[in-house]
Amino acid sequence: MGCVQGKGRAASASPSPRASHVARAEAGPTNADVVKKENGAGGAVEAVAGEEAPPQQPKKERRRQAKPDPRQGSFSNRARGEQVAAGWPPWLAAVAGEAINGWSPRRADTFEKIDKIGQGTYSNVYKARDTKSGNIVALKKVRFDNLEPESVRFMAREILILRRLDHPNVVKLEGLVTSRMSCSLYLVFKYMEHDLAGLAASPDIKFTEPQVKCYMHQLLSGLEHCHTRGVLHRDIKGSNLLLDNTGTLNIADFGLASFFDPNHKQPMTSRVVTLWYRPPELLLGATDYGVGVDLWSAGCILAELLAGKPIMPGRTEVEQLHKIFKLCGSPSEEYWKKSKLPHATIFKPQQPYKRCIAQTFKDFPPSALQLIETLLAIDPADRKTATDALRSDFFTTEPYACDPASLPQYPPSKEMDAKRRDEEARRLRAAGRSNAEGPKKTRTRERPRAVPAPEANAELQVNIDRRRLITHANAKSKSEKFPPPHQDGALGFPLGSSHHIEPPFDGDPADTSFSTVFPYQKGTAPVTTWSGPLVDSAQAANGKRKKKSGRSSKQPSTARVR
Ligand SMILES: Nc1ncnc2c1ncn2[C@@H]1O[C@H](COP(=O)(O)OP(=O)(O)OP(=O)(O)O)[C@@H](O)[C@H]1O
């Protein structure tokens, strides 16, 4: 992209002293700053930079911001100029001024890359050493293929949200790495050794009830904080729940998160949340939703931790809704009427489904079952709040949650580690050694992967296009000087499943993938088919079966919502 590493005058530490002031000033949403601006039909996302006024700006400057340029946000030219002078790249200052306000960029050469530890839809994540502090950190490199302002605004939204949050169970953004001449950006986080998906999928790990309570308490505490600060996470799943070796859980990956204000509702996209953890109202096209979406995902995780496997592993949106109705019952007549969900006419089953959570999870502890019943309520209003969940019998009756520090120290178990083990096992099998020591030695079980939030940022066409091209690298394990962002290219394979199976929605006798009784004990989880395609609900409902086709399976819905 023609970027060269410049001698950007980068300050030594980030956040700068002013940053903590900014963080304080950002404490808690106000009507003015909770301005969720997802795009309208086919439109671009409004400037994230306009979402909140910079704290403590001189009056004159605030007056000038009264009529902000909607494309540029409310940040003044002077402020942008100062940011560029401080070492920020102009493309970032131009559209993400608010997000970087008060911070100074860290230089890439002050980090030593150790390993690639994660790959997301929009990012590569590296373990690195901060040569200034000596700390081990995670660097999330956000890919910008050609610096489209919309992509940058999305990333700015993630940064703004992260800066608004400050809680022991929410990942903390410690700084940003870039330079004036760079085309990319690294987000610096504390390094976390595990993620809950990795641990839960490990055949050697079985959680006790106090351990499940410990993880759930931390998850719900983190969610309570997000929700009271006006943030919906919108992608709660095991691989986004990071754990360190002290047993602390951090909610991570705010790439799909959004500001919301229950008193000033703005329509939001329904195309968020990874499929297995996506609540029925989103599958039914709701654009007016709230904390219930995260609580549903939390309910799925609670049941998964107790059952030892994902409880509703749908391959398509249609199948997901079917699994939900079979387990949680179909919505009541009253709810169909009240909710006015866009896809109600398409998906309303002819015969109502009866709720059978209690029978399905009959071996679960009663207080856990009670909480699952609440969190997996079909009507989001019945899921109540994270605060209510924290006060439930599940946490106030024995056995109590264990102390995080008493949790065992686990060997590496990240999705990436598990993927490597799977790949190694596959390689050995392919080499004809499957009957010898291979599978025994690697002691792995292939992990199914949940379909990520479909068009994660369904709002953003450029990101959808990019997903078709995303590539990944074979991680190197040697420690090396961290390259400047612009030299650290993305590599690899196109994302997306090649399978494209659309099960019939109603009364499908072929659907044997869902076991209806879960013992409260982690058994050997079956090898489950992975990520299904993301299908357009309307097409699916029309019963169109698509052939195996990577491209069509990744076609975004053209319907867009704000
Ligand atoms: N602070 C951290 N410490 C250790 N590993 C991390 C950290 N942050 C992220 N990772 C790893 O990198 C992976 C991808 O990170 P993240 O989920 O933030 O990126 P993403 O591009 O938004 O991903 P996705 O497409 O899954 O939403 C995580 O699943 C995790 O394994």
XYZ file of C-alpha atoms and ligand atoms in Angstrom:
593
model
C 0.000 0.000 0.000
C 2.995 2.161 -0.307
C 3.314 2.972 3.348
C 6.754 3.321 4.735
C 7.854 3.346 8.266
C 8.414 6.897 9.232
C 10.286 8.423 12.039
C 7.004 9.215 13.673
C 7.559 11.218 16.790
C 6.002 8.699 19.054
C 5.709 9.257 22.721
C 7.171 6.636 24.936
C 4.139 5.439 26.786
C 0.516 5.010 26.117
C -1.929 5.832 27.440
C -0.498 9.222 28.201
C -1.252 10.815 31.553
C -4.200 12.500 29.916
C -5.639 9.174 29.004
C -6.595 8.327 32.535
C -8.370 11.655 32.717
C -10.225 10.773 29.550
C -11.125 7.392 30.928
C -12.570 9.032 34.003
C -14.457 11.558 31.982
C -15.919 8.714 29.956
C -17.285 6.946 32.969
C -20.847 6.048 32.191
C -22.893 6.840 29.183
C -24.900 9.966 28.820
C -27.655 10.618 26.385
C -25.211 12.485 24.245
C -22.516 9.911 24.116
C -24.625 6.817 23.797
C -25.236 7.242 20.145
C -25.281 3.958 18.387
C -24.874 4.641 14.752
C -24.933 1.550 12.729
C -25.587 2.031 9.099
C -28.901 2.405 7.515
C -30.133 0.398 4.588
C -27.113 -0.004 2.396
C -25.576 3.044 3.915
C -22.314 3.753 5.561
C -21.834 3.887 9.235
C -21.996 7.324 10.692
C -18.864 8.748 12.125
C -18.032 6.987 15.326
C -15.901 9.954 16.147
C -19.081 11.888 16.651
C -20.343 9.619 19.359
C -19.050 11.551 22.278
C -17.760 15.021 22.931
C -14.126 15.227 23.915
C -14.005 15.928 27.610
C -13.062 19.340 28.963
C -12.537 21.100 25.701
C -12.493 24.890 25.676
C -15.899 26.464 25.121
C -14.915 27.957 21.818
C -13.976 24.601 20.452
C -17.154 23.001 21.716
C -19.163 25.699 19.929
C -17.365 24.948 16.730
C -18.369 21.357 17.123
C -22.025 22.277 17.194
C -22.222 21.596 13.458
C -19.902 18.695 12.943
C -19.084 17.391 9.526
C -20.868 14.050 9.658
C -18.039 12.335 7.794
C -15.338 13.736 9.957
C -16.931 13.609 13.367
C -16.763 16.412 15.831
C -13.041 16.513 16.093
C -11.445 19.782 15.122
C -8.823 20.120 12.435
C -6.437 21.522 14.975
C -6.863 18.525 17.221
C -6.287 16.230 14.267
C -3.151 18.143 13.347
C -1.892 17.753 16.892
C -2.532 14.047 16.764
C -0.569 13.670 13.550
C 2.243 15.699 15.074
C 2.163 13.354 18.049
C 2.826 10.433 15.737
C -0.635 9.200 14.757
C -1.152 8.414 11.078
C -3.332 10.996 9.317
C -5.857 8.371 8.131
C -6.475 7.429 11.740
C -6.656 10.950 13.093
C -9.007 11.879 10.258
C -11.748 9.448 11.189
C -10.919 8.176 14.645
C -9.848 11.323 16.444
C -12.080 10.677 19.433
C -10.875 7.132 19.842
C -7.237 8.155 20.162
C -7.861 11.381 22.004
C -5.409 11.887 24.846
C -3.265 8.919 23.920
C 0.074 8.706 22.190
C 1.057 5.868 19.892
C 3.589 3.304 20.991
C 6.308 2.434 18.508
C 6.269 -1.038 16.980
C 9.966 -1.506 17.624
C 9.395 -1.344 21.354
C 7.788 -4.796 21.197
C 9.316 -8.174 20.465
C 7.075 -10.623 18.704
C 7.038 -14.071 20.306
C 4.300 -16.002 18.554
C 1.064 -15.742 16.665
C -1.638 -16.725 19.120
C -4.932 -15.991 17.507
C -6.665 -15.249 14.301
C -9.938 -13.449 14.119
C -12.046 -12.353 11.247
C -10.499 -8.928 11.189
C -7.271 -9.408 13.012
C -4.208 -11.431 13.826
C -3.188 -11.601 17.453
C 0.408 -11.958 18.582
C 2.078 -12.679 21.870
C 4.822 -10.131 22.332
C 7.162 -8.702 24.908
C 6.938 -5.049 25.793
C 10.612 -4.177 25.915
C 9.927 -1.110 28.035
C 8.040 -2.824 30.830
C 9.183 -6.386 30.262
C 5.533 -7.467 30.356
C 4.134 -10.094 28.037
C 1.273 -8.588 26.036
C -1.162 -9.537 23.299
C -1.027 -7.363 20.205
C -4.151 -7.426 18.079
C -3.331 -6.271 14.616
C -6.351 -4.836 12.893
C -6.219 -5.335 9.177
C -6.907 -2.387 6.942
C -6.642 -3.463 3.370
C -6.933 -0.049 1.887
C -7.760 2.170 4.817
C -11.411 2.588 3.966
C -12.715 5.183 6.404
C -15.617 2.893 7.277
C -13.314 0.096 8.421
C -11.329 2.571 10.414
C -14.497 3.873 12.038
C -15.460 0.378 13.074
C -12.126 -0.122 14.681
C -12.485 3.292 16.298
C -15.779 2.187 17.767
C -14.054 -0.832 19.335
C -11.398 1.439 20.822
C -13.946 3.937 22.130
C -15.907 1.158 23.751
C -12.832 -0.425 25.290
C -11.804 2.938 26.714
C -15.205 3.397 28.258
C -14.923 0.138 30.182
C -12.902 -0.393 33.302
C -13.552 -3.607 35.181
C -11.499 -6.589 36.357
C -13.566 -8.881 34.141
C -13.305 -6.807 30.988
C -10.177 -6.831 28.885
C -8.247 -3.610 29.292
C -6.873 -1.753 26.314
C -3.397 -0.739 27.408
C -2.286 1.182 24.368
C -2.072 1.447 20.614
C 0.884 0.802 18.345
C 1.278 2.615 15.073
C 3.249 5.399 13.501
C 2.641 8.400 11.336
C 3.569 6.464 8.201
C 1.918 3.192 9.073
C -1.143 1.625 7.458
C -2.062 -0.549 10.358
C -2.751 -0.491 13.999
C -2.084 -2.800 16.907
C -4.210 -2.831 20.024
C -2.185 -3.724 23.134
C -3.772 -5.942 25.786
C -2.563 -7.834 28.782
C -1.638 -11.331 27.682
C -4.179 -13.959 28.761
C -3.081 -17.584 28.708
C -6.386 -19.304 27.940
C -9.865 -18.897 26.616
C -12.914 -20.636 27.986
C -13.694 -22.379 24.692
C -10.257 -23.958 24.715
C -10.565 -25.170 28.293
C -14.122 -26.385 27.851
C -13.105 -28.395 24.798
C -10.156 -30.042 26.476
C -10.874 -33.732 27.108
C -8.781 -33.589 30.275
C -10.648 -30.744 31.948
C -13.912 -31.199 33.777
C -15.279 -28.231 35.666
C -16.805 -28.669 39.087
C -19.922 -26.747 40.070
C -17.955 -24.199 42.154
C -15.639 -23.659 39.169
C -18.564 -23.141 36.802
C -20.000 -20.660 39.290
C -16.660 -18.879 39.473
C -16.458 -18.441 35.693
C -20.111 -17.477 35.399
C -19.856 -14.967 38.230
C -16.968 -13.263 36.486
C -18.728 -13.321 33.130
C -21.919 -11.821 34.554
C -19.977 -9.224 36.567
C -18.180 -8.134 33.409
C -21.473 -8.027 31.521
C -23.129 -6.050 34.297
C -20.378 -3.470 33.949
C -20.699 -3.306 30.159
C -24.470 -2.927 30.346
C -24.409 -0.231 33.007
C -21.897 1.664 30.868
C -24.241 1.448 27.910
C -22.347 -1.220 25.978
C -23.747 -4.386 24.416
C -21.043 -6.920 23.641
C -22.987 -8.809 20.963
C -20.521 -11.672 20.596
C -20.334 -13.479 23.914
C -18.882 -16.950 23.349
C -16.216 -19.115 24.954
C -13.376 -18.021 22.689
C -14.033 -14.393 23.627
C -13.755 -15.156 27.348
C -10.063 -15.013 28.128
C -8.515 -16.428 31.280
C -5.156 -15.863 32.865
C -3.215 -18.130 35.156
C -4.653 -16.430 38.232
C -8.123 -17.616 37.235
C -9.303 -14.159 36.197
C -11.787 -14.081 33.334
C -11.843 -11.162 30.917
C -14.570 -10.494 28.389
C -12.678 -9.706 25.188
C -13.237 -8.872 21.539
C -15.438 -5.824 21.437
C -15.296 -5.736 17.651
C -19.059 -6.219 17.404
C -19.938 -4.296 20.529
C -22.171 -1.301 20.381
C -23.267 1.602 22.491
C -26.909 1.514 23.397
C -29.297 3.554 25.448
C -32.527 1.850 26.509
C -34.181 5.267 26.790
C -33.203 6.453 23.331
C -33.365 3.400 21.178
C -31.745 3.337 17.772
C -32.298 0.430 15.423
C -29.337 -1.928 15.342
C -28.345 -4.751 13.038
C -29.648 -8.204 13.864
C -26.688 -9.852 12.164
C -24.501 -10.140 15.209
C -23.533 -12.814 17.735
C -21.947 -16.129 16.793
C -24.646 -18.521 15.634
C -24.716 -21.012 18.517
C -25.011 -18.183 21.023
C -27.412 -16.028 19.059
C -30.798 -15.366 20.641
C -34.069 -16.023 18.830
C -35.020 -12.365 18.486
C -31.904 -11.698 16.389
C -32.551 -14.762 14.234
C -36.047 -13.380 13.756
C -34.614 -10.087 12.583
C -35.058 -7.834 15.630
C -33.446 -4.439 15.315
C -34.691 -3.166 18.622
C -32.986 -5.187 21.309
C -30.960 -4.784 24.464
C -29.026 -6.546 27.188
C -31.074 -9.706 26.611
C -28.873 -10.659 23.657
C -25.783 -10.966 25.867
C -27.754 -12.729 28.598
C -28.952 -15.364 26.149
C -25.330 -16.052 25.138
C -24.393 -16.252 28.831
C -27.169 -18.814 29.335
C -25.804 -20.908 26.457
C -22.367 -20.789 28.047
C -23.634 -21.789 31.489
C -25.417 -24.810 30.040
C -22.383 -25.644 27.898
C -20.040 -25.589 30.880
C -22.296 -27.966 32.782
C -23.092 -30.223 29.825
C -19.546 -30.359 28.507
C -20.530 -29.466 24.975
C -22.280 -26.679 23.105
C -26.018 -27.050 23.634
C -27.344 -25.713 20.348
C -24.748 -26.179 17.608
C -26.729 -25.027 14.594
C -25.153 -25.023 11.171
C -27.409 -22.453 9.656
C -29.651 -19.717 10.931
C -32.692 -21.818 10.137
C -31.336 -24.832 11.956
C -30.327 -22.639 14.872
C -33.833 -21.320 15.280
C -35.161 -24.840 15.032
C -32.841 -26.001 17.813
C -33.898 -23.072 19.954
C -37.592 -23.780 19.494
C -37.090 -27.476 20.207
C -35.310 -26.757 23.476
C -36.841 -23.498 24.655
C -40.234 -23.737 23.041
C -41.533 -21.507 20.303
C -42.659 -17.994 21.197
C -46.104 -17.552 22.692
C -48.872 -15.964 20.630
C -48.614 -12.955 22.850
C -44.884 -12.599 22.117
C -45.324 -12.973 18.362
C -47.909 -10.161 18.509
C -45.998 -7.928 20.864
C -42.580 -8.260 19.281
C -43.563 -7.667 15.653
C -40.375 -9.390 14.570
C -39.538 -8.938 10.884
C -39.197 -12.648 10.086
C -42.158 -13.763 12.195
C -44.353 -14.724 9.257
C -41.616 -16.811 7.693
C -40.498 -18.616 10.806
C -43.577 -19.000 12.923
C -44.068 -22.764 13.199
C -47.492 -24.165 12.415
C -47.492 -26.141 15.640
C -46.028 -24.557 18.743
C -42.990 -26.256 20.268
C -43.064 -27.080 23.964
C -40.268 -25.897 26.198
C -38.204 -28.802 27.563
C -35.182 -27.264 29.250
C -35.958 -28.920 32.573
C -36.226 -32.405 31.059
C -33.206 -31.928 28.828
C -30.962 -30.797 31.648
C -32.597 -32.802 34.405
C -29.242 -33.733 35.910
C -28.124 -30.147 36.340
C -28.142 -28.657 39.845
C -31.588 -27.086 40.451
C -30.268 -23.557 40.988
C -28.316 -23.775 37.719
C -31.405 -24.991 35.918
C -33.403 -22.107 37.317
C -30.856 -19.594 36.037
C -30.685 -21.297 32.636
C -34.485 -21.116 32.429
C -34.280 -17.367 33.007
C -31.360 -16.647 30.687
C -32.798 -18.769 27.893
C -36.233 -17.171 28.048
C -37.686 -16.659 24.599
C -38.939 -13.196 25.502
C -35.798 -11.102 26.132
C -37.615 -9.123 28.818
C -37.890 -12.313 30.884
C -34.112 -12.763 30.889
C -33.911 -9.782 33.257
C -30.439 -8.354 33.865
C -26.912 -9.446 34.692
C -27.413 -7.960 38.151
C -30.477 -10.159 38.680
C -28.527 -13.201 37.526
C -25.751 -12.408 39.994
C -28.342 -12.339 42.781
C -29.892 -15.638 41.768
C -29.857 -18.791 43.882
C -27.145 -20.178 41.654
C -24.655 -17.857 43.333
C -26.223 -17.576 46.764
C -26.629 -21.251 47.565
C -24.007 -23.884 48.277
C -21.725 -24.983 46.844
C -20.514 -21.415 46.337
C -18.285 -20.199 43.558
C -14.656 -21.038 44.196
C -12.006 -18.368 44.487
C -10.477 -17.689 41.038
C -7.017 -18.118 42.551
C -7.914 -21.689 43.518
C -8.593 -22.679 39.909
C -6.036 -25.079 38.470
C -3.260 -23.792 36.215
C -4.002 -25.272 32.857
C -1.621 -26.116 29.986
C -2.052 -24.013 26.820
C -5.562 -24.528 25.545
C -6.395 -21.615 23.290
C -8.476 -22.210 20.213
C -5.248 -21.668 18.306
C -3.475 -24.349 20.379
C -6.351 -26.752 19.910
C -6.387 -26.004 16.188
C -2.693 -26.746 15.972
C -3.191 -30.022 17.812
C -6.033 -30.908 15.451
C -3.922 -30.052 12.438
C -1.030 -32.098 13.740
C -3.296 -35.071 14.379
C -4.730 -34.725 10.899
C -1.268 -34.494 9.401
C -0.209 -37.639 11.191
C -3.315 -39.468 10.098
C -2.764 -38.373 6.532
C 0.784 -39.648 6.753
C -0.631 -43.068 7.428
C 0.354 -43.217 11.035
C -3.117 -43.112 12.406
C -2.847 -46.631 13.728
C 0.454 -46.002 15.360
C 1.268 -43.484 18.008
C -0.217 -40.367 16.359
C -3.705 -39.894 17.693
C -2.855 -41.436 21.039
C 0.068 -39.155 21.547
C -1.631 -35.969 20.456
C -4.655 -36.776 22.591
C -6.905 -34.398 20.831
C -10.477 -34.198 19.825
C -11.466 -32.103 16.933
C -13.282 -29.075 18.067
C -16.290 -27.847 16.325
C -16.285 -24.164 15.629
C -19.218 -21.927 15.953
C -20.222 -19.849 12.991
C -18.904 -16.411 13.783
C -21.199 -13.479 13.841
C -22.172 -13.832 10.291
C -21.510 -10.695 8.474
C -19.929 -9.710 11.666
C -20.178 -6.173 10.627
C -23.008 -6.784 8.289
C -23.140 -3.072 8.031
C -19.877 -2.918 6.235
C -19.596 -4.277 2.724
C -15.858 -3.842 2.590
C -15.446 -6.102 5.566
C -17.644 -8.755 4.043
C -15.596 -8.660 0.883
C -12.471 -8.870 2.933
C -13.624 -11.983 4.707
C -13.492 -13.805 1.425
C -9.857 -12.962 1.119
C -8.656 -13.273 4.643
C -5.556 -15.309 4.879
C -3.562 -16.765 7.666
C 0.012 -17.592 8.315
C 1.762 -20.522 9.808
C 2.803 -19.095 13.098
C 6.466 -18.946 13.870
C 7.444 -19.618 17.406
C 10.750 -17.899 17.508
C 11.145 -14.654 19.300
C 11.970 -11.825 16.996
C 11.854 -8.111 16.863
C 8.297 -7.080 16.189
C 8.040 -5.777 12.670
C 6.582 -2.412 11.987
C 2.863 -2.818 11.348
C 3.117 -2.108 7.645
C 5.580 -4.962 7.136
C 3.447 -7.512 8.871
C 1.291 -8.829 6.098
C -1.680 -11.086 6.476
C -1.295 -14.505 4.946
C -3.293 -17.625 4.517
C -6.555 -19.066 3.447
C -9.957 -17.769 2.538
C -12.340 -17.954 5.436
C -15.736 -19.513 5.476
C -17.138 -22.957 5.374
C -17.501 -24.775 2.134
C -20.399 -26.815 3.437
C -23.774 -25.583 2.629
C -26.546 -27.691 4.009
C -29.880 -26.242 4.806
C -32.008 -28.509 6.848
C -35.728 -28.169 6.526
C -36.995 -25.916 9.250
C -40.030 -27.633 10.539
C -40.331 -31.175 11.836
C -37.176 -32.356 10.190
C -36.727 -36.031 10.876
C -33.207 -35.818 9.555
C -32.158 -33.611 12.386
C -30.439 -36.079 14.626
C -27.575 -33.801 15.506
C -29.225 -32.570 18.630
C -29.215 -34.838 21.591
C -32.145 -33.869 23.752
C -30.784 -35.095 27.050
C -27.616 -33.735 28.518
C -26.079 -35.491 31.471
C -24.438 -33.155 33.942
C -21.041 -34.569 33.306
C -18.676 -33.892 30.539
C -18.595 -36.969 28.442
C -16.629 -37.405 25.303
C -18.146 -34.780 23.161
C -18.971 -35.988 19.705
C -17.060 -34.640 16.813
C -19.523 -32.111 15.589
C -19.736 -30.726 12.130
C -18.335 -27.282 12.174
C -19.172 -23.925 11.107
C -22.034 -24.065 8.797
C -22.632 -21.507 6.196
C -24.357 -18.369 6.929
C -27.492 -18.387 4.971
C -29.955 -15.756 4.216
C -32.966 -16.593 6.279
C -35.441 -15.722 3.598
C -33.764 -17.958 1.058
C -33.579 -20.743 3.551
C -37.204 -20.423 4.348
C -38.004 -20.746 0.694
C -36.390 -24.126 0.904
C -33.675 -23.381 -1.619
C -30.883 -25.859 -1.164
C -27.597 -24.469 -2.173
C -24.730 -26.456 -3.513
C -21.415 -26.519 -1.788
C -20.132 -23.157 -2.756
C -17.788 -21.060 -0.717
C -18.833 -17.925 -2.422
C -22.552 -18.239 -2.131
C -22.317 -19.338 1.458
C -20.587 -16.163 2.301
C -22.829 -13.830 0.441
C -24.005 -11.231 2.816
C -27.558 -10.381 3.248
C -28.305 -7.323 1.252
C -30.801 -6.136 3.794
C -29.088 -3.776 6.111
C -30.304 -2.182 9.207
C -29.155 0.658 11.266
N -5.380 -10.411 25.436
C -5.221 -11.581 24.802
N -4.384 -12.498 25.306
C -4.213 -13.673 24.689
N -4.845 -14.041 23.560
C -5.687 -13.173 23.006
C -5.926 -11.896 23.589
N -6.818 -11.244 22.827
C -7.143 -12.068 21.821
N -6.471 -13.234 21.910
C -6.572 -14.389 21.018
O -6.800 -13.976 19.694
C -8.051 -14.490 19.198
C -8.681 -13.451 18.283
O -8.871 -12.248 19.002
P -10.207 -11.402 18.882
O -11.346 -12.334 19.179
O -10.107 -10.193 19.698
O -10.156 -11.013 17.334
P -11.310 -10.887 16.265
O -10.670 -10.572 14.944
O -12.316 -9.916 16.700
O -11.888 -12.355 16.314
P -13.275 -12.964 15.870
O -13.299 -12.996 14.398
O -13.216 -14.365 16.472
O -14.357 -12.158 16.457
C -8.858 -14.818 20.470
O -9.788 -15.841 20.274
C -7.758 -15.224 21.446
O -7.438 -16.589 21.328
